[in-house]
């Protein structure tokens, strides 16, 4: 494989409810398409309407997902994943993601992750099942929105 992967990136991916059931090879694939980013309080890391380049896994800190309909989600647990219909659709961010406290995230390249999911692999199936469970438990009101998890994505 390519670059050497930061141990904290690998740990954050393992802790994620979305990726935690993946085998070591698939975890390594996700880690290879990820970079670590330091955050300061008030940093906006995704802005509604901008081209969506990354999904995010929380390492530390607190993130606020601000939605157009006035709803919001606070992500505060290491491993929380901010992606799919929580963050982007058709290649654009649909919500704004702000750091509420100093912390760190793993930024996962959106295009590369969607390629993994669309490969019709066991990893893709596991990721989507885990994502649906995560959303149902943590942010059930997102399922009531117009967003369609993968079918709505266009490149």
Short mmCIF file of C-alpha atoms in Angstrom, two decimals:
data_model
loop_
_atom_site.label_atom_id
_atom_site.label_comp_id
_atom_site.label_asym_id
_atom_site.label_seq_id
_atom_site.Cartn_x
_atom_site.Cartn_y
_atom_site.Cartn_z
CA UNK A 1 0.00 0.00 0.00
CA UNK A 2 1.06 3.63 -0.31
CA UNK A 3 1.67 6.05 2.53
CA UNK A 4 2.33 5.21 6.16
CA UNK A 5 -0.89 5.62 8.12
CA UNK A 6 -1.03 7.63 11.35
CA UNK A 7 -1.97 5.37 14.32
CA UNK A 8 -4.65 7.83 15.53
CA UNK A 9 -6.30 7.78 12.11
CA UNK A 10 -6.43 3.99 12.20
CA UNK A 11 -7.84 4.05 15.77
CA UNK A 12 -10.52 6.61 14.87
CA UNK A 13 -11.60 4.49 11.93
CA UNK A 14 -11.74 1.35 14.11
CA UNK A 15 -13.86 3.20 16.72
CA UNK A 16 -16.32 4.45 14.14
CA UNK A 17 -19.72 2.79 14.20
CA UNK A 18 -19.66 3.01 10.41
CA UNK A 19 -16.29 1.32 9.84
CA UNK A 20 -15.76 -0.66 13.05
CA UNK A 21 -17.00 -3.97 11.62
CA UNK A 22 -14.58 -3.94 8.69
CA UNK A 23 -11.65 -6.32 8.50
CA UNK A 24 -8.07 -5.08 8.83
CA UNK A 25 -7.48 -4.86 5.06
CA UNK A 26 -10.59 -2.73 4.55
CA UNK A 27 -9.75 -0.55 7.55
CA UNK A 28 -6.34 0.01 6.00
CA UNK A 29 -7.99 1.00 2.68
CA UNK A 30 -10.07 3.64 4.49
CA UNK A 31 -6.99 4.85 6.38
CA UNK A 32 -5.08 5.21 3.10
CA UNK A 33 -7.67 7.69 1.80
CA UNK A 34 -7.70 9.72 5.02
CA UNK A 35 -5.76 12.64 6.46
CA UNK A 36 -5.67 14.01 9.99
CA UNK A 37 -6.73 17.62 10.59
CA UNK A 38 -6.35 19.76 13.69
CA UNK A 39 -9.33 21.95 14.52
CA UNK A 40 -9.73 25.13 16.51
CA UNK A 41 -12.93 26.29 18.16
CA UNK A 42 -15.12 27.95 15.52
CA UNK A 43 -13.41 26.38 12.48
CA UNK A 44 -15.85 25.70 9.67
CA UNK A 45 -14.69 22.53 7.98
CA UNK A 46 -17.58 22.10 5.53
CA UNK A 47 -19.77 24.89 4.20
CA UNK A 48 -23.23 24.28 2.74
CA UNK A 49 -23.15 24.65 -1.05
CA UNK A 50 -19.42 24.09 -1.48
CA UNK A 51 -17.99 21.15 -3.41
CA UNK A 52 -17.85 18.15 -1.06
CA UNK A 53 -14.35 16.70 -0.93
CA UNK A 54 -14.31 14.89 2.43
CA UNK A 55 -16.33 13.06 5.03
CA UNK A 56 -15.10 13.28 8.62
CA UNK A 57 -14.47 10.96 11.57
CA UNK A 58 -14.13 12.65 14.94
CA UNK A 59 -10.92 11.92 16.85
CA UNK A 60 -11.45 14.51 19.59
CA UNK A 61 -13.47 17.68 20.15
CA UNK A 62 -17.10 18.47 19.33
CA UNK A 63 -18.63 19.07 15.90
CA UNK A 64 -21.91 20.77 15.03
CA UNK A 65 -23.77 19.77 11.87
CA UNK A 66 -26.10 22.72 11.06
CA UNK A 67 -28.91 21.82 8.71
CA UNK A 68 -30.91 24.13 6.46
CA UNK A 69 -34.20 23.17 8.12
CA UNK A 70 -33.02 24.55 11.48
CA UNK A 71 -32.15 21.13 12.90
CA UNK A 72 -28.67 20.29 14.06
CA UNK A 73 -26.63 17.35 15.27
CA UNK A 74 -23.77 17.45 17.76
CA UNK A 75 -21.03 14.89 17.27
CA UNK A 76 -18.92 14.40 20.41
CA UNK A 77 -17.85 10.77 20.56
CA UNK A 78 -14.52 9.61 19.16
CA UNK A 79 -15.35 7.67 16.01
CA UNK A 80 -18.51 9.65 15.15
CA UNK A 81 -18.80 9.75 11.36
CA UNK A 82 -20.13 12.82 9.57
CA UNK A 83 -20.97 11.81 6.04
CA UNK A 84 -23.48 10.66 3.44
CA UNK A 85 -26.80 12.46 3.81
CA UNK A 86 -25.62 14.22 6.99
CA UNK A 87 -23.09 16.16 4.98
CA UNK A 88 -23.32 15.90 1.20
CA UNK A 89 -25.47 15.12 -1.79
CA UNK A 90 -24.71 15.30 -5.50
CA UNK A 91 -21.15 16.37 -4.77
CA UNK A 92 -22.06 19.43 -2.64
CA UNK A 93 -22.16 19.93 1.09
CA UNK A 94 -25.80 20.24 2.15
CA UNK A 95 -25.02 21.23 5.73
CA UNK A 96 -22.38 23.28 7.51
CA UNK A 97 -19.93 21.52 9.83
CA UNK A 98 -18.36 23.62 12.59
CA UNK A 99 -15.87 22.72 15.29
CA UNK A 100 -17.28 23.75 18.68
CA UNK A 101 -14.10 22.88 20.57
CA UNK A 102 -10.44 22.40 19.76
CA UNK A 103 -9.98 18.87 18.44
CA UNK A 104 -9.03 16.63 15.56
CA UNK A 105 -10.79 14.81 12.75
CA UNK A 106 -9.85 12.26 10.16
CA UNK A 107 -10.86 13.63 6.76
CA UNK A 108 -11.80 10.75 4.44
CA UNK A 109 -11.73 11.51 0.71
CA UNK A 110 -15.36 11.46 -0.42
CA UNK A 111 -14.74 10.22 -3.98
CA UNK A 112 -12.47 7.38 -2.88
CA UNK A 113 -14.88 6.24 -0.15
CA UNK A 114 -17.81 6.22 -2.56
CA UNK A 115 -15.69 4.15 -4.98
CA UNK A 116 -15.13 1.58 -2.22
CA UNK A 117 -18.85 1.47 -1.43
CA UNK A 118 -19.88 1.17 -5.07
CA UNK A 119 -17.49 -1.74 -5.75
CA UNK A 120 -20.29 -4.07 -4.65
CA UNK A 121 -17.96 -5.51 -2.05
CA UNK A 122 -18.50 -6.86 1.42
CA UNK A 123 -16.89 -3.67 2.73
CA UNK A 124 -19.37 -1.47 0.89
CA UNK A 125 -22.29 -3.51 2.16
CA UNK A 126 -20.99 -3.39 5.74
CA UNK A 127 -20.39 0.37 5.57
CA UNK A 128 -23.91 1.09 4.30
CA UNK A 129 -25.58 -1.20 6.85
CA UNK A 130 -23.56 0.35 9.67
CA UNK A 131 -24.33 3.86 8.40
CA UNK A 132 -28.08 3.13 8.35
CA UNK A 133 -27.91 1.82 11.93
CA UNK A 134 -25.87 4.87 13.03
CA UNK A 135 -28.37 7.30 11.51
CA UNK A 136 -31.36 5.43 12.93
CA UNK A 137 -29.89 5.54 16.43
CA UNK A 138 -28.23 8.98 16.45
CA UNK A 139 -30.17 11.18 14.02
CA UNK A 140 -33.43 9.48 13.03
CA UNK A 141 -34.90 12.72 11.63
CA UNK A 142 -32.38 12.60 8.76
CA UNK A 143 -34.14 9.50 7.39
CA UNK A 144 -37.27 11.64 7.02
CA UNK A 145 -35.46 14.05 4.69
CA UNK A 146 -35.33 13.94 0.90
CA UNK A 147 -31.76 12.63 0.88
CA UNK A 148 -31.12 9.21 -0.58
CA UNK A 149 -27.97 7.70 0.88
CA UNK A 150 -26.03 6.56 -2.18
CA UNK A 151 -28.48 6.70 -5.06
CA UNK A 152 -28.52 10.51 -4.76
CA UNK A 153 -24.78 10.88 -5.34
CA UNK A 154 -23.58 12.11 -8.71
CA UNK A 155 -20.02 12.75 -9.74
#
